[in-house]
């Protein structure tokens, strides 16, 4: 720990890309903390030496906000029967979506602890719950913008899960995959290629269908229309 392993592969990668500008190199880590370290701490140490090389971080859709989903939550969180915490949570997420790159990991723990409703709101507006190829407009979608940045970059920092699911237009230009925290790579890839259904996901789906004391469900809405 702390002996410069990251720079040990970043510098050779940058030197290679300096001579092969149309190629890409993918760096896959197991933890989000290491992705942030590479982007925010390690790369800036050598960035001036390689001014023409673009670097981007690409996480899974579950890490990003969906603007359209947030807009759809307006009536629930800002309605007449909403608590001040629910209203504050929705307003905070609107400001967050405009002032940041939409990475949910950037929300401070203190905010989540203070505004309890923000946890359920985050679950409802995650891009993986709403973003599909048919619905996504990359220029307007948070995940789409990060994906476009990754396609334009030469060094792409991602995670083990995402590395197994990268699009062909990125993989076809990639000449190397650098696996950091490699002891976890096999398990993470197997998990990425499997489907996990959690009890919380089922509960939220049933609440959307049946409704709750504070929120109409699909069945109630359909009955109202009929």
Coordinates of N, CA and C in Angstrom, one line a residue:
X1 N 0.8 -1.2 0.0 CA 0.0 0.0 0.0 C 0.9 1.2 0.0
X2 N 0.5 2.2 -0.9 CA 1.2 3.5 -0.9 C 2.6 3.5 -1.5
X3 N 2.9 2.4 -2.3 CA 4.3 2.4 -3.0 C 4.2 2.9 -4.5
X4 N 3.0 3.3 -4.9 CA 2.9 3.8 -6.3 C 2.5 2.8 -7.3
X5 N 1.7 1.8 -7.0 CA 1.3 0.8 -8.0 C 0.5 1.5 -9.1
X6 N -0.4 2.4 -8.7 CA -1.3 3.0 -9.7 C -0.5 3.8 -10.7
X7 N 0.5 4.6 -10.3 CA 1.4 5.3 -11.2 C 2.2 4.3 -12.0
X8 N 2.5 3.2 -11.4 CA 3.3 2.1 -12.1 C 2.6 1.6 -13.4
X9 N 1.2 1.7 -13.4 CA 0.6 1.4 -14.7 C 0.0 2.6 -15.5
X10 N -0.2 3.7 -14.8 CA -0.7 4.9 -15.4 C 0.3 5.5 -16.4
X11 N 1.6 5.5 -15.9 CA 2.6 6.2 -16.8 C 2.9 5.3 -18.0
X12 N 3.1 4.0 -17.9 CA 3.3 3.2 -19.2 C 2.1 3.3 -20.1
X13 N 0.9 3.3 -19.5 CA -0.3 3.4 -20.3 C -0.4 4.8 -21.1
X14 N 0.0 5.8 -20.4 CA 0.0 7.2 -21.0 C 1.1 7.3 -22.1
X15 N 2.2 6.7 -21.9 CA 3.3 6.7 -22.9 C 2.9 5.9 -24.1
X16 N 2.2 4.8 -23.9 CA 1.7 4.0 -25.1 C 0.7 4.8 -25.9
X17 N -0.3 5.4 -25.2 CA -1.3 6.2 -25.9 C -0.8 7.5 -26.5
X18 N 0.3 8.0 -26.0 CA 0.9 9.1 -26.6 C 1.4 8.8 -28.0
X19 N 1.8 7.5 -28.2 CA 2.3 7.1 -29.5 C 1.2 6.4 -30.4
X20 N 0.0 6.1 -29.8 CA -1.1 5.5 -30.4 C -2.4 6.2 -30.1
X21 N -2.6 7.3 -30.6 CA -3.6 8.2 -30.2 C -5.1 7.7 -30.5
X22 N -5.2 6.7 -31.4 CA -6.5 6.2 -31.7 C -6.9 5.1 -30.8
X23 N -6.0 4.6 -30.0 CA -6.3 3.5 -29.1 C -6.9 3.9 -27.7
X24 N -7.4 3.0 -27.0 CA -7.9 3.2 -25.7 C -7.3 2.1 -24.7
X25 N -7.2 2.5 -23.4 CA -6.8 1.5 -22.4 C -7.9 1.6 -21.3
X26 N -8.4 0.5 -20.9 CA -9.4 0.4 -19.8 C -8.7 0.0 -18.5
X27 N -9.1 0.7 -17.5 CA -8.6 0.4 -16.1 C -9.8 0.0 -15.3
X28 N -9.8 -1.3 -14.8 CA -10.9 -1.8 -14.0 C -10.5 -2.0 -12.6
X29 N -11.3 -1.4 -11.7 CA -11.0 -1.5 -10.2 C -12.2 -2.2 -9.6
X30 N -12.0 -2.6 -8.4 CA -13.1 -3.2 -7.6 C -13.9 -2.2 -6.8
X31 N -13.3 -1.2 -6.4 CA -13.9 -0.2 -5.5 C -14.1 1.2 -6.1
X32 N -15.1 1.9 -5.7 CA -15.3 3.3 -6.2 C -14.3 4.2 -5.6
X33 N -13.8 3.9 -4.4 CA -12.7 4.7 -3.8 C -11.5 4.8 -4.7
X34 N -11.1 3.6 -5.2 CA -9.9 3.6 -6.1 C -10.1 4.3 -7.4
X35 N -11.3 4.2 -7.9 CA -11.7 5.0 -9.2 C -11.5 6.5 -8.9
X36 N -12.0 6.9 -7.8 CA -11.9 8.4 -7.4 C -10.4 8.7 -7.2
X37 N -9.7 7.9 -6.6 CA -8.3 8.1 -6.3 C -7.5 8.3 -7.6
X38 N -7.8 7.4 -8.6 CA -7.0 7.5 -9.9 C -7.4 8.8 -10.6
X39 N -8.7 9.1 -10.6 CA -9.2 10.3 -11.3 C -8.7 11.6 -10.7
X40 N -8.9 11.7 -9.3 CA -8.7 12.9 -8.6 C -7.3 13.2 -8.0
X41 N -6.6 12.1 -7.8 CA -5.3 12.2 -7.1 C -4.1 11.8 -7.9
X42 N -4.2 10.6 -8.5 CA -3.0 10.0 -9.2 C -2.8 10.6 -10.6
X43 N -3.9 10.7 -11.4 CA -3.7 11.3 -12.7 C -3.3 12.7 -12.7
X44 N -3.8 13.6 -11.8 CA -3.3 15.0 -11.8 C -1.8 15.1 -11.6
X45 N -1.2 14.1 -11.0 CA 0.3 14.1 -10.7 C 1.1 14.1 -12.0
X46 N 0.5 13.5 -13.1 CA 1.2 13.3 -14.3 C 0.5 14.0 -15.5
X47 N -0.6 14.6 -15.2 CA -1.5 15.2 -16.3 C -0.7 16.2 -17.1
X48 N 0.1 17.0 -16.5 CA 0.8 18.1 -17.3 C 1.8 17.5 -18.3
X49 N 2.3 16.3 -18.0 CA 3.2 15.6 -18.9 C 2.5 15.0 -20.1
X50 N 1.2 14.8 -19.9 CA 0.4 14.2 -21.0 C -0.8 15.0 -21.3
X51 N -0.7 16.3 -21.7 CA -1.8 17.2 -21.9 C -2.8 16.8 -22.9
X52 N -2.4 15.9 -23.9 CA -3.4 15.6 -25.0 C -4.1 14.3 -24.7
X53 N -3.9 13.7 -23.6 CA -4.6 12.4 -23.3 C -5.8 12.7 -22.4
X54 N -7.0 12.2 -22.9 CA -8.2 12.4 -22.1 C -8.5 11.2 -21.3
X55 N -9.0 11.4 -20.1 CA -9.3 10.4 -19.1 C -10.7 10.6 -18.6
X56 N -11.4 9.5 -18.5 CA -12.8 9.5 -18.0 C -13.1 8.4 -17.1
X57 N -14.1 8.6 -16.2 CA -14.6 7.5 -15.3 C -16.0 7.1 -15.8
X58 N -16.2 5.8 -15.9 CA -17.5 5.3 -16.3 C -17.9 4.3 -15.3
X59 N -19.0 4.5 -14.6 CA -19.6 3.6 -13.6 C -20.8 3.0 -14.2
X60 N -21.4 2.1 -13.4 CA -22.7 1.5 -13.8 C -23.8 2.5 -13.7
X61 N -24.9 2.2 -14.4 CA -26.0 3.1 -14.4 C -26.6 3.4 -13.0
X62 N -26.5 2.5 -12.1 CA -27.1 2.6 -10.8 C -26.4 3.7 -10.0
X63 N -25.2 4.2 -10.5 CA -24.5 5.3 -9.8 C -24.9 6.7 -10.2
X64 N -25.8 6.8 -11.2 CA -26.2 8.1 -11.7 C -27.7 8.4 -11.6
X65 N -27.9 9.7 -11.6 CA -29.3 10.1 -11.5 C -30.0 10.2 -12.8
X66 N -31.3 10.0 -12.8 CA -32.1 10.2 -14.1 C -32.9 11.4 -13.9
X67 N -32.7 12.4 -14.8 CA -33.4 13.7 -14.6 C -34.9 13.5 -14.8
X68 N -35.3 12.7 -15.8 CA -36.7 12.5 -16.1 C -37.4 11.8 -14.9
X69 N -36.8 10.9 -14.3 CA -37.3 10.2 -13.1 C -37.5 11.1 -12.0
X70 N -36.5 12.0 -11.8 CA -36.6 13.0 -10.7 C -37.8 14.0 -11.0
X71 N -38.0 14.4 -12.2 CA -39.1 15.2 -12.5 C -40.5 14.5 -12.3
X72 N -40.5 13.2 -12.5 CA -41.8 12.5 -12.3 C -42.1 12.4 -10.8
X73 N -41.1 12.5 -9.9 CA -41.3 12.4 -8.5 C -41.8 13.7 -7.9
X74 N -42.0 14.8 -8.7 CA -42.3 16.1 -8.2 C -43.6 16.1 -7.4
X75 N -44.7 15.5 -8.0 CA -46.0 15.5 -7.3 C -46.0 14.8 -6.0
X76 N -45.2 13.7 -5.9 CA -45.2 12.9 -4.7 C -44.4 13.7 -3.6
X77 N -43.2 14.2 -3.9 CA -42.4 14.8 -2.9 C -42.7 16.3 -2.6
X78 N -43.4 16.9 -3.5 CA -43.7 18.4 -3.4 C -45.2 18.6 -3.2
X79 N -46.0 17.5 -3.0 CA -47.5 17.7 -2.9 C -47.9 18.3 -1.6
X80 N -49.2 18.6 -1.5 CA -49.7 19.2 -0.3 C -49.5 18.4 1.0
X81 N -49.5 17.1 0.8 CA -49.4 16.2 2.0 C -48.0 15.8 2.3
X82 N -47.0 16.4 1.6 CA -45.6 16.0 1.8 C -45.0 16.7 3.0
X83 N -44.1 16.0 3.7 CA -43.4 16.6 4.8 C -42.3 17.6 4.3
X84 N -41.8 18.4 5.2 CA -40.7 19.3 4.8 C -39.5 18.6 4.5
X85 N -39.3 17.4 5.1 CA -38.1 16.6 4.7 C -38.2 16.1 3.3
X86 N -39.4 15.6 2.9 CA -39.6 15.2 1.5 C -39.4 16.3 0.5
X87 N -39.9 17.4 0.8 CA -39.7 18.6 -0.1 C -38.3 19.0 -0.2
X88 N -37.6 19.0 1.0 CA -36.2 19.4 1.0 C -35.3 18.4 0.3
X89 N -35.7 17.1 0.4 CA -35.0 16.0 -0.3 C -35.1 16.2 -1.8
X90 N -36.3 16.5 -2.3 CA -36.5 16.7 -3.8 C -35.7 17.9 -4.3
X91 N -35.8 19.0 -3.5 CA -35.1 20.3 -3.9 C -33.6 20.0 -3.9
X92 N -33.1 19.3 -2.9 CA -31.7 19.1 -2.9 C -31.2 18.3 -4.1
X93 N -32.0 17.3 -4.5 CA -31.6 16.4 -5.6 C -31.7 17.2 -6.9
X94 N -32.6 18.2 -7.0 CA -32.7 19.1 -8.2 C -31.4 19.9 -8.3
X95 N -31.0 20.5 -7.2 CA -29.8 21.3 -7.1 C -28.6 20.4 -7.4
X96 N -28.6 19.2 -6.8 CA -27.4 18.3 -7.0 C -27.3 17.9 -8.5
X97 N -28.4 17.7 -9.2 CA -28.4 17.3 -10.6 C -27.9 18.4 -11.5
X98 N -28.1 19.7 -11.1 CA -27.7 20.8 -11.9 C -26.2 21.2 -11.6
X99 N -25.8 21.0 -10.3 CA -24.5 21.5 -9.9 C -23.4 20.5 -10.0
X100 N -23.7 19.2 -10.2 CA -22.7 18.1 -10.3 C -22.9 17.3 -11.6
X101 N -22.0 16.3 -11.7 CA -22.1 15.4 -12.9 C -23.1 14.3 -12.7
X102 N -23.9 14.4 -11.6 CA -24.9 13.4 -11.4 C -24.5 12.1 -10.8
X103 N -23.3 12.0 -10.2 CA -22.8 10.8 -9.6 C -23.3 10.7 -8.2
X104 N -24.2 9.8 -7.9 CA -24.9 9.7 -6.6 C -23.9 9.4 -5.5
X105 N -22.7 8.9 -5.8 CA -21.7 8.7 -4.8 C -21.2 10.0 -4.2
X106 N -21.4 11.1 -4.9 CA -21.0 12.4 -4.4 C -21.9 13.0 -3.4
X107 N -23.0 12.4 -3.1 CA -23.9 13.0 -2.1 C -23.3 12.7 -0.7
X108 N -23.1 13.8 0.1 CA -22.5 13.6 1.4 C -23.3 12.7 2.3
X109 N -22.6 12.0 3.2 CA -23.3 11.1 4.1 C -24.2 11.9 5.0
X110 N -23.7 13.1 5.4 CA -24.5 13.9 6.3 C -25.9 14.3 5.8
X111 N -25.9 14.5 4.5 CA -27.2 14.8 3.8 C -28.2 13.6 3.9
X112 N -27.6 12.5 3.6 CA -28.4 11.3 3.7 C -28.9 11.0 5.1
X113 N -28.1 11.3 6.1 CA -28.5 11.1 7.5 C -29.5 12.1 8.0
X114 N -29.4 13.3 7.5 CA -30.3 14.4 7.9 C -31.6 14.3 7.2
X115 N -31.6 14.1 5.9 CA -32.9 14.0 5.1 C -33.2 12.5 4.9
X116 N -33.9 11.9 5.8 CA -34.2 10.5 5.6 C -34.9 10.1 4.3
X117 N -35.9 10.9 3.8 CA -36.6 10.5 2.6 C -35.7 10.5 1.4
X118 N -34.5 11.1 1.5 CA -33.6 11.1 0.3 C -33.2 9.7 -0.1
X119 N -33.1 8.8 0.8 CA -32.7 7.4 0.5 C -33.7 6.8 -0.5
X120 N -35.0 6.8 -0.2 CA -36.0 6.3 -1.1 C -36.0 7.0 -2.4
X121 N -35.8 8.3 -2.3 CA -35.8 9.1 -3.6 C -34.7 8.7 -4.5
X122 N -33.5 8.4 -3.9 CA -32.4 8.0 -4.7 C -32.7 6.6 -5.4
X123 N -33.4 5.7 -4.7 CA -33.7 4.4 -5.2 C -34.7 4.6 -6.4
X124 N -35.5 5.6 -6.3 CA -36.6 5.8 -7.4 C -36.0 6.5 -8.6
X125 N -34.9 7.2 -8.5 CA -34.4 8.0 -9.6 C -33.1 7.5 -10.2
X126 N -32.6 6.4 -9.7 CA -31.4 5.8 -10.3 C -31.6 5.5 -11.7
X127 N -30.5 5.8 -12.5 CA -30.6 5.6 -14.0 C -30.9 4.2 -14.4
X128 N -30.4 3.2 -13.6 CA -30.6 1.8 -14.0 C -32.0 1.4 -14.0
X129 N -32.9 2.1 -13.2 CA -34.3 1.8 -13.1 C -35.1 2.3 -14.3
X130 N -34.5 3.3 -15.1 CA -35.3 4.0 -16.1 C -34.6 4.0 -17.4
X131 N -33.2 4.1 -17.4 CA -32.5 4.3 -18.7 C -32.3 3.1 -19.5
X132 N -32.9 3.1 -20.7 CA -32.8 2.1 -21.7 C -32.3 2.7 -23.0
X133 N -31.8 1.9 -24.0 CA -31.3 2.4 -25.2 C -32.4 3.1 -26.0
X134 N -33.7 2.6 -25.9 CA -34.8 3.2 -26.6 C -35.2 4.5 -26.0
X135 N -35.0 4.7 -24.7 CA -35.5 5.9 -24.1 C -34.4 7.0 -23.9
X136 N -33.1 6.5 -23.9 CA -32.0 7.4 -23.6 C -31.7 8.4 -24.7
X137 N -31.6 9.6 -24.3 CA -31.0 10.7 -25.2 C -29.7 11.1 -24.6
X138 N -28.6 10.6 -25.1 CA -27.3 10.8 -24.5 C -27.0 12.3 -24.2
X139 N -27.4 13.2 -25.0 CA -27.1 14.6 -24.8 C -27.9 15.2 -23.6
X140 N -29.0 14.5 -23.2 CA -29.8 15.0 -22.1 C -29.7 14.1 -20.8
X141 N -29.2 12.9 -21.0 CA -29.1 11.9 -19.9 C -27.8 11.9 -19.2
X142 N -27.8 11.8 -17.9 CA -26.6 11.9 -17.1 C -25.7 10.7 -17.5
X143 N -26.2 9.5 -17.5 CA -25.4 8.3 -17.8 C -24.9 8.5 -19.3
X144 N -25.8 8.9 -20.2 CA -25.4 9.1 -21.6 C -24.3 10.0 -21.8
X145 N -24.2 11.1 -21.0 CA -23.1 12.1 -21.1 C -21.8 11.4 -20.6
X146 N -21.9 10.6 -19.5 CA -20.7 9.9 -19.0 C -20.2 8.9 -20.1
X147 N -21.2 8.3 -20.7 CA -20.8 7.3 -21.8 C -20.1 8.0 -22.9
X148 N -20.7 9.1 -23.4 CA -20.1 9.9 -24.5 C -18.6 10.3 -24.1
X149 N -18.5 10.7 -22.8 CA -17.1 11.1 -22.4 C -16.2 10.0 -22.4
X150 N -16.6 8.8 -22.0 CA -15.8 7.6 -22.1 C -15.4 7.2 -23.5
X151 N -16.3 7.4 -24.4 CA -16.1 7.0 -25.8 C -15.0 8.0 -26.4
X152 N -15.0 9.3 -25.9 CA -14.1 10.3 -26.4 C -12.7 10.2 -25.7
X153 N -12.6 9.5 -24.6 CA -11.4 9.4 -23.8 C -10.5 8.3 -24.3
X154 N -9.2 8.4 -23.9 CA -8.3 7.3 -24.2 C -8.0 6.4 -23.1
X155 N -8.1 6.9 -21.8 CA -8.0 6.1 -20.6 C -9.4 6.1 -20.0
X156 N -10.0 4.9 -19.8 CA -11.3 4.8 -19.2 C -11.2 4.1 -17.9
X157 N -11.6 4.7 -16.8 CA -11.6 4.1 -15.5 C -13.0 3.6 -15.2
X158 N -13.1 2.3 -15.0 CA -14.4 1.7 -14.7 C -14.2 0.7 -13.6
X159 N -15.2 -0.1 -13.4 CA -15.2 -1.1 -12.3 C -15.2 -2.5 -13.0
X160 N -14.9 -3.5 -12.2 CA -14.9 -4.9 -12.6 C -16.2 -5.3 -13.3
X161 N -17.3 -4.9 -12.7 CA -18.7 -5.2 -13.2 C -18.8 -4.6 -14.6
X162 N -18.5 -3.3 -14.7 CA -18.8 -2.6 -16.0 C -17.8 -3.1 -17.0
X163 N -16.6 -3.5 -16.7 CA -15.6 -3.9 -17.7 C -16.1 -5.1 -18.4
X164 N -16.9 -6.0 -17.7 CA -17.5 -7.1 -18.4 C -18.6 -6.8 -19.3
X165 N -19.1 -5.6 -19.3 CA -20.3 -5.2 -20.0 C -20.1 -4.0 -20.9
X166 N -18.9 -3.6 -21.1 CA -18.6 -2.4 -22.0 C -19.1 -2.6 -23.4
X167 N -19.5 -1.6 -24.0 CA -20.1 -1.6 -25.4 C -18.9 -1.9 -26.4
X168 N -19.3 -2.6 -27.5 CA -18.3 -2.9 -28.5 C -17.5 -1.7 -29.0
X169 N -18.1 -0.6 -29.1 CA -17.4 0.6 -29.7 C -16.3 1.1 -28.8
X170 N -16.4 0.7 -27.5 CA -15.2 1.0 -26.6 C -14.2 -0.1 -26.6
X171 N -14.7 -1.3 -26.6 CA -13.8 -2.5 -26.5 C -13.0 -2.7 -27.8
X172 N -13.6 -2.4 -28.9 CA -13.0 -2.5 -30.2 C -11.7 -1.6 -30.4
X173 N -11.7 -0.5 -29.7 CA -10.6 0.4 -29.7 C -9.6 0.2 -28.6
X174 N -10.0 -0.7 -27.6 CA -9.1 -0.9 -26.5 C -8.0 -1.9 -26.8
X175 N -6.8 -1.5 -26.4 CA -5.7 -2.4 -26.6 C -5.2 -3.1 -25.4
X176 N -5.7 -2.7 -24.2 CA -5.3 -3.3 -23.0 C -6.3 -3.1 -21.9
X177 N -6.5 -4.1 -21.0 CA -7.3 -4.0 -19.9 C -6.5 -4.2 -18.6
X178 N -6.3 -3.1 -17.9 CA -5.5 -3.2 -16.6 C -6.5 -3.5 -15.5
X179 N -6.3 -4.6 -14.8 CA -7.2 -5.0 -13.7 C -6.5 -4.7 -12.4
X180 N -7.0 -3.8 -11.7 CA -6.5 -3.5 -10.3 C -7.4 -4.2 -9.3
X181 N -6.9 -4.5 -8.2 CA -7.6 -5.3 -7.2 C -8.1 -6.6 -7.8
X182 N -7.2 -7.3 -8.5 CA -7.5 -8.4 -9.4 C -8.0 -9.6 -8.6
X183 N -7.7 -9.7 -7.3 CA -8.2 -10.9 -6.6 C -9.7 -11.0 -6.5
X184 N -10.4 -9.8 -6.8 CA -11.8 -9.8 -6.7 C -12.5 -9.8 -8.1
X185 N -11.6 -9.9 -9.1 CA -12.2 -9.7 -10.5 C -13.1 -10.9 -10.9
X186 N -12.7 -12.1 -10.6 CA -13.5 -13.2 -11.0 C -14.9 -13.2 -10.4
X187 N -15.0 -13.0 -9.1 CA -16.3 -12.9 -8.4 C -17.1 -11.8 -8.9
X188 N -16.5 -10.6 -9.1 CA -17.2 -9.5 -9.6 C -17.8 -9.6 -11.0
X189 N -17.0 -10.3 -11.9 CA -17.5 -10.5 -13.2 C -18.7 -11.5 -13.2
X190 N -18.6 -12.6 -12.4 CA -19.7 -13.5 -12.3 C -20.9 -12.9 -11.8
X191 N -20.7 -11.9 -10.8 CA -21.9 -11.2 -10.3 C -22.5 -10.3 -11.4
X192 N -21.6 -9.7 -12.2 CA -22.1 -8.7 -13.2 C -22.9 -9.5 -14.3
X193 N -22.6 -10.7 -14.5 CA -23.3 -11.5 -15.6 C -24.5 -12.3 -15.1
X194 N -24.8 -12.1 -13.8 CA -25.9 -12.8 -13.2 C -27.0 -11.7 -12.9
X195 N -28.2 -12.2 -12.5 CA -29.3 -11.3 -12.1 C -29.6 -11.6 -10.7
X196 N -29.7 -10.5 -9.9 CA -30.0 -10.6 -8.5 C -31.3 -9.8 -8.2
X197 N -32.3 -10.4 -7.6 CA -33.5 -9.8 -7.2 C -33.6 -9.7 -5.7
X198 N -33.6 -8.5 -5.2 CA -33.7 -8.3 -3.7 C -35.1 -8.1 -3.3
X199 N -35.3 -8.4 -2.0 CA -36.6 -8.2 -1.4 C -37.1 -6.8 -1.5
X200 N -36.2 -5.9 -1.3 CA -36.5 -4.4 -1.4 C -37.0 -4.0 -2.8
X201 N -36.4 -4.6 -3.8 CA -36.9 -4.4 -5.2 C -38.3 -4.8 -5.4
X202 N -38.6 -6.0 -4.8 CA -40.0 -6.6 -5.0 C -41.0 -5.7 -4.2
X203 N -40.6 -5.3 -3.0 CA -41.4 -4.4 -2.2 C -41.7 -3.1 -2.8
X204 N -40.7 -2.5 -3.5 CA -41.0 -1.2 -4.2 C -41.9 -1.4 -5.4
X205 N -41.7 -2.6 -6.1 CA -42.6 -2.8 -7.2 C -44.0 -3.0 -6.8
X206 N -44.2 -3.7 -5.7 CA -45.6 -3.9 -5.2 C -46.2 -2.6 -4.7
X207 N -45.4 -1.8 -4.1 CA -45.9 -0.5 -3.7 C -46.3 0.4 -4.9
X208 N -45.6 0.3 -6.0 CA -45.9 1.0 -7.2 C -47.2 0.5 -7.8
X209 N -47.5 -0.8 -7.6 CA -48.7 -1.4 -8.2 C -49.9 -1.1 -7.3
X210 N -49.7 -1.4 -6.0 CA -50.9 -1.3 -5.1 C -51.0 0.1 -4.5
X211 N -49.9 0.9 -4.4 CA -50.0 2.1 -3.8 C -49.7 2.0 -2.3
X212 N -49.5 3.2 -1.7 CA -49.3 3.3 -0.2 C -50.3 4.3 0.3
X213 N -50.4 4.4 1.7 CA -51.3 5.5 2.2 C -51.0 6.9 1.7
X214 N -49.8 7.1 1.3 CA -49.4 8.5 0.9 C -49.2 8.6 -0.6
X215 N -49.3 7.5 -1.4 CA -49.0 7.6 -2.8 C -49.9 6.6 -3.6
X216 N -50.5 7.1 -4.6 CA -51.3 6.2 -5.5 C -50.5 5.2 -6.2
X217 N -51.0 4.0 -6.4 CA -50.4 3.0 -7.2 C -51.0 2.9 -8.6
X218 N -50.4 2.1 -9.4 CA -50.9 2.0 -10.8 C -52.3 1.5 -10.8
X219 N -52.7 0.6 -9.9 CA -54.1 0.1 -9.9 C -55.1 1.2 -9.6
X220 N -54.7 2.0 -8.6 CA -55.6 3.1 -8.2 C -55.7 4.2 -9.4
X221 N -54.6 4.4 -10.0 CA -54.6 5.4 -11.2 C -55.5 4.8 -12.3
X222 N -55.4 3.5 -12.6 CA -56.2 2.9 -13.7 C -57.7 2.9 -13.3
X223 N -58.0 2.6 -12.0 CA -59.4 2.7 -11.6 C -60.0 4.1 -11.7
X224 N -59.1 5.1 -11.4 CA -59.6 6.5 -11.5 C -59.9 6.9 -13.0
X225 N -59.1 6.3 -13.9 CA -59.3 6.7 -15.3 C -60.5 6.0 -15.8
X226 N -60.7 4.7 -15.4 CA -61.9 4.0 -15.9 C -63.2 4.5 -15.3

